[in-house]
CSV table of C-alpha atoms and ligand atoms in Angstrom, one decimal:
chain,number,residue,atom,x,y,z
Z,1,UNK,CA,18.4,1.7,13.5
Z,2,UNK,CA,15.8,1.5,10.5
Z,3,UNK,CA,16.2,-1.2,8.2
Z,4,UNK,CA,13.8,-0.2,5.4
Z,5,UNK,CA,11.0,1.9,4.5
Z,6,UNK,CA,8.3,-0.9,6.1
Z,7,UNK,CA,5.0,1.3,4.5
Z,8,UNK,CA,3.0,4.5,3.8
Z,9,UNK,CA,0.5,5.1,5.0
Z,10,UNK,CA,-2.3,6.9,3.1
Z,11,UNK,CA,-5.7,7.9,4.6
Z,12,UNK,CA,-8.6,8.2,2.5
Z,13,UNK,CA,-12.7,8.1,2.6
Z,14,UNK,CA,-13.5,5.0,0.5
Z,15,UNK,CA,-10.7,2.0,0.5
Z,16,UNK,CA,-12.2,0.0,-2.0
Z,17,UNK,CA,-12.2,2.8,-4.2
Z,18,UNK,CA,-8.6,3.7,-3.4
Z,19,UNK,CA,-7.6,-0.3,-4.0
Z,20,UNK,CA,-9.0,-0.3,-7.7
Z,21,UNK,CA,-6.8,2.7,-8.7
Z,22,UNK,CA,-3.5,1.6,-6.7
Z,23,UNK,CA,-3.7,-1.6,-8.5
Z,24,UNK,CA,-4.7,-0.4,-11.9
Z,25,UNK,CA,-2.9,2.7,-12.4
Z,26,UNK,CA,0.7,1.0,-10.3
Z,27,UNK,CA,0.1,-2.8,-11.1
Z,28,UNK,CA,0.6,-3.2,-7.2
Z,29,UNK,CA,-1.2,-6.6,-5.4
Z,30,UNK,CA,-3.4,-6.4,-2.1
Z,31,UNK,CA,-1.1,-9.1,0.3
Z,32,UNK,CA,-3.2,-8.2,3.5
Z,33,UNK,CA,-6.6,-6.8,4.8
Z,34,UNK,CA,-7.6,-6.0,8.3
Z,35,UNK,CA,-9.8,-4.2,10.3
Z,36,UNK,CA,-7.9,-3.3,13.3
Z,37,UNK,CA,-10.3,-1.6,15.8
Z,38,UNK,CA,-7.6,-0.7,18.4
Z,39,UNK,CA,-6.3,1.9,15.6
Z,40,UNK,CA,-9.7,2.6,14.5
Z,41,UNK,CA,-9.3,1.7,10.7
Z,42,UNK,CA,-9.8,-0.8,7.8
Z,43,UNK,CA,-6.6,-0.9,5.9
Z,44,UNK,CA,-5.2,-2.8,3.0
Z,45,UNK,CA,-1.6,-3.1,2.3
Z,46,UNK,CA,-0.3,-3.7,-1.5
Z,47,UNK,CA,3.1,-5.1,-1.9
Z,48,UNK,CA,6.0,-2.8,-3.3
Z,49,UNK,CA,9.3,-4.7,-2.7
Z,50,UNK,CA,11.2,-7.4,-0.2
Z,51,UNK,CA,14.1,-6.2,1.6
Z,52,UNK,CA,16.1,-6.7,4.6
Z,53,UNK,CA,13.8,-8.4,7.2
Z,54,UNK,CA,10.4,-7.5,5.5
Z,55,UNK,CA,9.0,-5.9,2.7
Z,56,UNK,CA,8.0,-2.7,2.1
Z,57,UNK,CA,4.6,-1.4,0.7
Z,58,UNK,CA,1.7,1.4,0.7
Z,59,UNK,CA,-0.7,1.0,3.6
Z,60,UNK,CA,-4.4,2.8,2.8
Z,61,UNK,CA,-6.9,3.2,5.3
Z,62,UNK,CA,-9.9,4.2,5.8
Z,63,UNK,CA,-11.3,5.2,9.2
Z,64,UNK,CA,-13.6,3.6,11.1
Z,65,UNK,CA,-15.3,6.5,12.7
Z,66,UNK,CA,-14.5,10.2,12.4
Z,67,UNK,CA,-13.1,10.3,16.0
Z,68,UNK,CA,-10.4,8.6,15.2
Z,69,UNK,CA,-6.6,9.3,14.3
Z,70,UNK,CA,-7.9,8.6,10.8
Z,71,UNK,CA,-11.0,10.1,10.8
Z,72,UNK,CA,-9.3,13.8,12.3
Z,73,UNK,CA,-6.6,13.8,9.8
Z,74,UNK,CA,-9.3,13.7,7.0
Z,75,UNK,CA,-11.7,16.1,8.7
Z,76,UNK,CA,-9.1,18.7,9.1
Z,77,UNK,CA,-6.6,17.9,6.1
Z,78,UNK,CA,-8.1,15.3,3.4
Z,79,UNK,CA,-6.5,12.2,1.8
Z,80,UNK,CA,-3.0,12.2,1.3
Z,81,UNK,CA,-0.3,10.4,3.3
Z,82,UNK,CA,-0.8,10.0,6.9
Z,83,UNK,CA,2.3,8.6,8.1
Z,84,UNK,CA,5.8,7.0,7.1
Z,85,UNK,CA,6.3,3.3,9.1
Z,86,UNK,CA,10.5,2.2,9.0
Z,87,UNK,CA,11.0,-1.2,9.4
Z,88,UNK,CA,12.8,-1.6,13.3
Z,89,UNK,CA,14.8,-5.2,14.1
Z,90,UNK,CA,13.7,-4.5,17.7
Z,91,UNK,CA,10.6,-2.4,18.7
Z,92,UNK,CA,10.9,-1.8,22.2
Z,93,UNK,CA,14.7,-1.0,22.3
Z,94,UNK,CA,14.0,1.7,19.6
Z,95,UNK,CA,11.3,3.4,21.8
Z,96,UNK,CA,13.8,2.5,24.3
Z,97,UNK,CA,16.6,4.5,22.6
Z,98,UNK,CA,14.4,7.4,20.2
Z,99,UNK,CA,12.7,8.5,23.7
Z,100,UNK,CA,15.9,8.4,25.8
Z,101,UNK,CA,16.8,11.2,22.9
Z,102,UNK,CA,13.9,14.1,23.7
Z,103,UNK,CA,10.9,12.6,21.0
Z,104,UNK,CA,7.4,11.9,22.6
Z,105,UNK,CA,6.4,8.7,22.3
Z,106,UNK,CA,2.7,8.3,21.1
Z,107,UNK,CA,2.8,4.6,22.2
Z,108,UNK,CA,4.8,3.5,25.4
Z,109,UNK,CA,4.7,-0.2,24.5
Z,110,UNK,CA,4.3,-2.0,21.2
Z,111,UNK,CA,0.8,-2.5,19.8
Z,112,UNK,CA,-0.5,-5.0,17.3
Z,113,UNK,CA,-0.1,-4.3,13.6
Z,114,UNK,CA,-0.6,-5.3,10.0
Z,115,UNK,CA,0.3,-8.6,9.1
Z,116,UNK,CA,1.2,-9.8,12.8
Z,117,UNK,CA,3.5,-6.8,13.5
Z,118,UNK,CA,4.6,-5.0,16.5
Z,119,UNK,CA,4.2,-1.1,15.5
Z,120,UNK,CA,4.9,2.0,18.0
Z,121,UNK,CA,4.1,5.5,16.6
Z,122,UNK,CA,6.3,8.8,17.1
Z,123,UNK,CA,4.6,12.2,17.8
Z,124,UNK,CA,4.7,14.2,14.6
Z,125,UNK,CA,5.7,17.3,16.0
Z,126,UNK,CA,9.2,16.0,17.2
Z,127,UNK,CA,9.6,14.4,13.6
Z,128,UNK,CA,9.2,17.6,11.5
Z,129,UNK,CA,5.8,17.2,11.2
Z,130,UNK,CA,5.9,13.6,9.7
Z,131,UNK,CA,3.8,11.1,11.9
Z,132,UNK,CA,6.4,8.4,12.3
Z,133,UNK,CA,6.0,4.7,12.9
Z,134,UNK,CA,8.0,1.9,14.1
Z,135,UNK,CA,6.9,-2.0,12.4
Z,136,UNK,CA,8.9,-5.0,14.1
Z,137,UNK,CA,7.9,-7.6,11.4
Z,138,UNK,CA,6.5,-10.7,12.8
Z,139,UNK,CA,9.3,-13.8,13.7
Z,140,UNK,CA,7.7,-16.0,11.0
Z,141,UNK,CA,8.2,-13.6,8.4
Z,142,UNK,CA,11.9,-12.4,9.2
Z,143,UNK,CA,13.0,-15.9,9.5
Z,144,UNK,CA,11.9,-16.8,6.0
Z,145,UNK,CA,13.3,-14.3,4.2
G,201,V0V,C1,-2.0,15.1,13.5
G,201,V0V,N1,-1.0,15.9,13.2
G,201,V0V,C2,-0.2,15.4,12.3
G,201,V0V,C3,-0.9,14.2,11.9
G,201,V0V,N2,-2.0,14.1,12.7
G,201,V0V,N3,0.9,15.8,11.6
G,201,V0V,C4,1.4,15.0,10.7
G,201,V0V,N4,0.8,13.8,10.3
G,201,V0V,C5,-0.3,13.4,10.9
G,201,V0V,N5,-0.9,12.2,10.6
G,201,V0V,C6,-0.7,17.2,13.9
G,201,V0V,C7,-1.9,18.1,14.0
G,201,V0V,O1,-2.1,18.8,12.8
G,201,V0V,C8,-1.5,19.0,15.1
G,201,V0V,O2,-0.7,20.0,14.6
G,201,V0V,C9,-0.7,18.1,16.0
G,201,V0V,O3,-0.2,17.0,15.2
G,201,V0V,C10,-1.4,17.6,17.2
G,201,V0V,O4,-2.6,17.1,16.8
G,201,V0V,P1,-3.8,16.7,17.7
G,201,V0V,O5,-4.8,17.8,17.7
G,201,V0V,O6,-3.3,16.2,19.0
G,201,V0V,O7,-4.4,15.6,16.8
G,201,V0V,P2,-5.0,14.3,17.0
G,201,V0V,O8,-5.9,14.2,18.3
G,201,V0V,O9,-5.6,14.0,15.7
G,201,V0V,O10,-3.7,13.3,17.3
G,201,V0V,C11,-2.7,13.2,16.4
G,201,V0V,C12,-1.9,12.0,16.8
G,201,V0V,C13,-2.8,10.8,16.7
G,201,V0V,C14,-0.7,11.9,15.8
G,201,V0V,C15,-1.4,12.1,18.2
G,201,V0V,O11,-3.3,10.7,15.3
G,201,V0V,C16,-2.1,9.4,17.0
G,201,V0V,O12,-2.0,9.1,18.1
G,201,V0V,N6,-1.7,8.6,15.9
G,201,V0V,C17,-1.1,7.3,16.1
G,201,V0V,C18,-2.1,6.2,15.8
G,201,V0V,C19,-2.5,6.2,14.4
G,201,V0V,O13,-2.3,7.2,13.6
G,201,V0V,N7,-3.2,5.1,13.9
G,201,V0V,C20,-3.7,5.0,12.6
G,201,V0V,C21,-2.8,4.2,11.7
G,201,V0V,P3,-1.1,21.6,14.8
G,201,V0V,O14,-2.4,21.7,14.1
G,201,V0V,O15,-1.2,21.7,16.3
G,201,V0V,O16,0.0,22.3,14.2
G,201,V0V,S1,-2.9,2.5,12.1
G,201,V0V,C22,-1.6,1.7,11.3
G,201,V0V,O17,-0.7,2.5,10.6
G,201,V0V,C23,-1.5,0.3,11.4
G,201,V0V,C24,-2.5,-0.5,12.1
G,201,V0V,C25,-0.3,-0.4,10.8
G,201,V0V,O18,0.6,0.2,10.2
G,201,V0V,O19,-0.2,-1.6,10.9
G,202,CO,CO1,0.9,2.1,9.4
């Protein structure tokens, strides 16, 4: 069912802070930048590897407003990694499948994600506490790998 680690995702207060020291400190490169207001955050992806259908890389965001997914997990736990994204072939057949087995789905339908993606997220608590996240990686980008 999961092709590939797609991302982590790390919250923290300041991006453009957090950018400087992934790319000095790991030698890793921005690929993508977005403000998505649906998920209420500003996030940055830097490239790790290419894989199986997509690549795979750390995701850092930065809330847009502390009333938001983001902005709660740094109020009550500070930066560190939010949640772990796996790389899907099919979106809605895995909620499909990972709800027909007992885990709450957090999103019922795909939503839009980084870099033209289809993402669906997994309640945490039926995922031993990890906040889990499903990427379907855009048509374009499958077909030219
Ligand atoms: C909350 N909990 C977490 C958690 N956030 N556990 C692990 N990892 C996290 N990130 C725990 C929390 O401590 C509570 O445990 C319990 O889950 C229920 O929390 P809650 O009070 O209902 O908390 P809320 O209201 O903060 O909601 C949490 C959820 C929410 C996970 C339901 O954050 C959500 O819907 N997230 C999905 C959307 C999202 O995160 N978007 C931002 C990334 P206790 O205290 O009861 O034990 S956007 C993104 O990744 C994009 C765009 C992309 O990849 O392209
Ligand atoms: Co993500």
């Amino acid at each position: 069912m999961f092709m590939r680690i797609d991302h982590v995702g790390i919250a923290c207060h300041d991006l453009e802070e957090k950018i400087a020291f992934f790319e000095r400190t790991f030698e890793l490169t921005v690929v993508a930048r977005e403000v998505n207001t649906e998920q209420g955050v500003k996030e940055a992806m830097l490239h790790i590897a290419d894989g199986e259908g997509g690549g795979s890389y750390i995701q850092l965001l930065e809330p847009l407003s502390p009333d938001t997914p983001v902005g709660k997990f740094l109020t009550r736990r500070g930066e560190g990694v939010h949640h772990v994204a796996f790389g899907v072939p099919d979106v809605v057949q895995a909620l499909d499948t990972i709800g027909g087995r007992g885990v709450r789905l957090l999103d019922e339908r795909p939503r839009h994600g980084s870099m033209g993606s289809s993402i669906a997220f997994l309640h945490p608590k039926d995922v031993g506490g990890m906040l889990t996240e499903l990427v379907q990686a855009p048509e374009r980008q499958a077909e030219t790998m």
